[in-house]
PDB file of C-alpha atoms in Angstrom:
ATOM      1  CA  GLU Y   1      40.078 -24.210  -7.343  1.00  0.00           C
ATOM      2  CA  ARG Y   2      37.752 -22.362  -9.760  1.00  0.00           C
ATOM      3  CA  VAL Y   3      37.233 -18.649  -9.915  1.00  0.00           C
ATOM      4  CA  ILE Y   4      33.887 -17.369 -11.135  1.00  0.00           C
ATOM      5  CA  GLU Y   5      33.511 -13.715 -11.929  1.00  0.00           C
ATOM      6  CA  VAL Y   6      30.363 -12.163 -10.522  1.00  0.00           C
ATOM      7  CA  ALA Y   7      28.914  -8.731 -11.163  1.00  0.00           C
ATOM      8  CA  TRP Y   8      26.116  -7.116  -9.181  1.00  0.00           C
ATOM      9  CA  ASP Y   9      23.549  -4.964 -10.923  1.00  0.00           C
ATOM     10  CA  ILE Y  10      23.945  -1.884  -8.729  1.00  0.00           C
ATOM     11  CA  GLU Y  11      22.007   0.240 -11.211  1.00  0.00           C
ATOM     12  CA  LYS Y  12      18.787  -1.639 -10.514  1.00  0.00           C
ATOM     13  CA  GLU Y  13      16.774   0.011  -7.753  1.00  0.00           C
ATOM     14  CA  GLN Y  14      15.745  -2.347  -4.968  1.00  0.00           C
ATOM     15  CA  LYS Y  15      12.057  -2.465  -4.034  1.00  0.00           C
ATOM     16  CA  PHE Y  16      10.502  -3.449  -0.718  1.00  0.00           C
ATOM     17  CA  ASP Y  17       7.005  -4.848  -0.252  1.00  0.00           C
ATOM     18  CA  VAL Y  18       4.879  -2.890   2.222  1.00  0.00           C
ATOM     19  CA  HIS Y  19       1.423  -3.679   3.578  1.00  0.00           C
ATOM     20  CA  LEU Y  20      -0.840  -0.663   4.237  1.00  0.00           C
ATOM     21  CA  SER Y  21      -4.106  -0.573   6.149  1.00  0.00           C
ATOM     22  CA  ILE Y  22      -6.508   2.156   4.993  1.00  0.00           C
ATOM     23  CA  LEU Y  23      -9.727   3.450   6.555  1.00  0.00           C
ATOM     24  CA  GLY Y  24     -12.011   5.869   4.785  1.00  0.00           C
ATOM     25  CA  GLU Y  25     -15.543   7.096   4.437  1.00  0.00           C
ATOM     26  CA  ASP Y  26     -17.685   4.914   2.200  1.00  0.00           C
ATOM     27  CA  ARG Y  27     -18.051   7.049  -0.909  1.00  0.00           C
ATOM     28  CA  LYS Y  28     -18.184   6.568  -4.642  1.00  0.00           C
ATOM     29  CA  ASN Y  29     -14.736   6.455  -6.320  1.00  0.00           C
ATOM     30  CA  LEU Y  30     -12.729   6.296  -3.079  1.00  0.00           C
ATOM     31  CA  LEU Y  31     -10.732   3.263  -4.224  1.00  0.00           C
ATOM     32  CA  LYS Y  32     -10.199   4.816  -7.664  1.00  0.00           C
ATOM     33  CA  ASP Y  33      -8.893   8.027  -6.087  1.00  0.00           C
ATOM     34  CA  ILE Y  34      -6.522   6.112  -3.803  1.00  0.00           C
ATOM     35  CA  THR Y  35      -5.128   3.958  -6.615  1.00  0.00           C
ATOM     36  CA  LEU Y  36      -4.704   7.010  -8.880  1.00  0.00           C
ATOM     37  CA  CYS Y  37      -2.832   8.780  -6.081  1.00  0.00           C
ATOM     38  CA  VAL Y  38      -0.472   5.811  -5.754  1.00  0.00           C
ATOM     39  CA  ALA Y  39      -0.106   5.342  -9.525  1.00  0.00           C
ATOM     40  CA  LYS Y  40       0.876   8.998 -10.006  1.00  0.00           C
ATOM     41  CA  GLN Y  41       3.928   8.297  -7.868  1.00  0.00           C
ATOM     42  CA  ASP Y  42       5.000   5.403 -10.098  1.00  0.00           C
ATOM     43  CA  ILE Y  43       4.336   2.788  -7.440  1.00  0.00           C
ATOM     44  CA  ASN Y  44       3.683  -0.863  -8.181  1.00  0.00           C
ATOM     45  CA  ILE Y  45       0.481  -2.049  -6.478  1.00  0.00           C
ATOM     46  CA  ILE Y  46       0.745  -5.758  -5.711  1.00  0.00           C
ATOM     47  CA  ASN Y  47      -2.620  -6.355  -4.061  1.00  0.00           C
ATOM     48  CA  VAL Y  48      -5.712  -4.384  -3.012  1.00  0.00           C
ATOM     49  CA  SER Y  49      -8.654  -5.502  -0.910  1.00  0.00           C
ATOM     50  CA  PHE Y  50     -11.468  -3.275   0.385  1.00  0.00           C
ATOM     51  CA  ARG Y  51     -14.752  -3.918   2.172  1.00  0.00           C
ATOM     52  CA  VAL Y  52     -17.565  -1.638   3.249  1.00  0.00           C
ATOM     53  CA  GLU Y  53     -18.763  -1.911   6.831  1.00  0.00           C
ATOM     54  CA  ASP Y  54     -21.463   0.483   7.979  1.00  0.00           C
ATOM     55  CA  THR Y  55     -20.390   3.855   6.565  1.00  0.00           C
ATOM     56  CA  TYR Y  56     -16.682   3.015   6.343  1.00  0.00           C
ATOM     57  CA  ALA Y  57     -14.470   1.594   3.621  1.00  0.00           C
ATOM     58  CA  LYS Y  58     -11.766  -0.561   5.179  1.00  0.00           C
ATOM     59  CA  GLY Y  59      -8.962  -1.933   3.119  1.00  0.00           C
ATOM     60  CA  ASN Y  60      -5.481  -3.207   2.632  1.00  0.00           C
ATOM     61  CA  MET Y  61      -2.999  -2.361  -0.081  1.00  0.00           C
ATOM     62  CA  ASP Y  62       0.323  -4.041  -0.772  1.00  0.00           C
ATOM     63  CA  ILE Y  63       2.786  -1.815  -2.622  1.00  0.00           C
ATOM     64  CA  GLN Y  64       6.479  -1.711  -3.488  1.00  0.00           C
ATOM     65  CA  VAL Y  65       8.638   1.193  -2.335  1.00  0.00           C
ATOM     66  CA  SER Y  66      12.329   1.979  -2.660  1.00  0.00           C
ATOM     67  CA  ASP Y  67      12.991   3.278   0.880  1.00  0.00           C
ATOM     68  CA  LEU Y  68      11.435   4.723   4.032  1.00  0.00           C
ATOM     69  CA  GLN Y  69      11.207   8.260   2.630  1.00  0.00           C
ATOM     70  CA  HIS Y  70       9.410   6.908  -0.427  1.00  0.00           C
ATOM     71  CA  LEU Y  71       6.934   5.108   1.855  1.00  0.00           C
ATOM     72  CA  THR Y  72       6.402   8.259   3.931  1.00  0.00           C
ATOM     73  CA  ARG Y  73       5.604  10.284   0.798  1.00  0.00           C
ATOM     74  CA  ILE Y  74       3.083   7.673  -0.359  1.00  0.00           C
ATOM     75  CA  ILE Y  75       1.343   7.490   3.021  1.00  0.00           C
ATOM     76  CA  ASN Y  76       1.140  11.290   3.236  1.00  0.00           C
ATOM     77  CA  SER Y  77      -0.280  11.461  -0.294  1.00  0.00           C
ATOM     78  CA  ILE Y  78      -2.942   8.840   0.424  1.00  0.00           C
ATOM     79  CA  ARG Y  79      -3.930  10.700   3.610  1.00  0.00           C
ATOM     80  CA  LYS Y  80      -4.716  13.762   1.462  1.00  0.00           C
ATOM     81  CA  VAL Y  81      -7.286  11.860  -0.628  1.00  0.00           C
ATOM     82  CA  ALA Y  82     -10.802  13.108   0.176  1.00  0.00           C
ATOM     83  CA  GLY Y  83     -12.541  10.721   2.549  1.00  0.00           C
ATOM     84  CA  VAL Y  84      -9.421   8.912   3.769  1.00  0.00           C
ATOM     85  CA  LEU Y  85      -9.431   8.840   7.564  1.00  0.00           C
ATOM     86  CA  SER Y  86      -6.252   6.874   8.264  1.00  0.00           C
ATOM     87  CA  VAL Y  87      -3.363   5.095   6.563  1.00  0.00           C
ATOM     88  CA  GLU Y  88      -0.947   2.900   8.474  1.00  0.00           C
ATOM     89  CA  ARG Y  89       1.893   0.567   7.645  1.00  0.00           C
ATOM     90  CA  VAL Y  90       1.150  -2.899   8.983  1.00  0.00           C
ATOM     91  CA  GLU Y  91       4.051  -5.170   9.906  1.00  0.00           C
ATOM     92  CA  ASN Y  92       1.874  -8.197  10.662  1.00  0.00           C
ATOM     93  CA  GLN Y  93      -0.988  -8.830   8.241  1.00  0.00           C
ATOM     94  CA  ASN Y  94      -3.041 -10.309  11.103  1.00  0.00           C
ATOM     95  CA  GLN Y  95      -3.241  -6.730  12.418  1.00  0.00           C
ATOM     96  CA  SER Y  96      -4.703  -5.445   9.161  1.00  0.00           C
ATOM     97  CA  ILE Y  97      -7.966  -3.581   9.193  1.00  0.00           C
ATOM     98  CA  LEU Y  98      -9.773  -6.388   7.334  1.00  0.00           C
ATOM     99  CA  HIS Y  99      -8.661  -9.104   9.739  1.00  0.00           C
ATOM    100  CA  GLY Y 100     -11.704 -10.440  11.496  1.00  0.00           C
ATOM    101  CA  ILE Y 101     -14.288  -8.797   9.222  1.00  0.00           C
ATOM    102  CA  LYS Y 102     -16.966 -11.287   8.293  1.00  0.00           C
ATOM    103  CA  THR Y 103     -17.432 -11.935   4.598  1.00  0.00           C
ATOM    104  CA  SER Y 104     -20.789 -12.889   3.137  1.00  0.00           C
TER     105      SER Y 104
END
């Protein structure tokens, strides 16, 4: 029988990947303003995808958060960005706002 000592790094903060669906008015610098809002909160952005359809900017953003309160703060901050109409957490990426939008 062998004994192997193991130590867990409890100091390291765990991060969770979250998929957000964002709808906003199509305006200059909307994506920049959203990403700056997220970056100010020291959030890692994994992926961003936006499309313009009619007068709306529809997009998805994958971010990493530490817990539910952290996610709530981020969503509330994004909602305050001028031109943002809605921000929602999406459990299933097939429900994302870009799903089904035709690409050229």
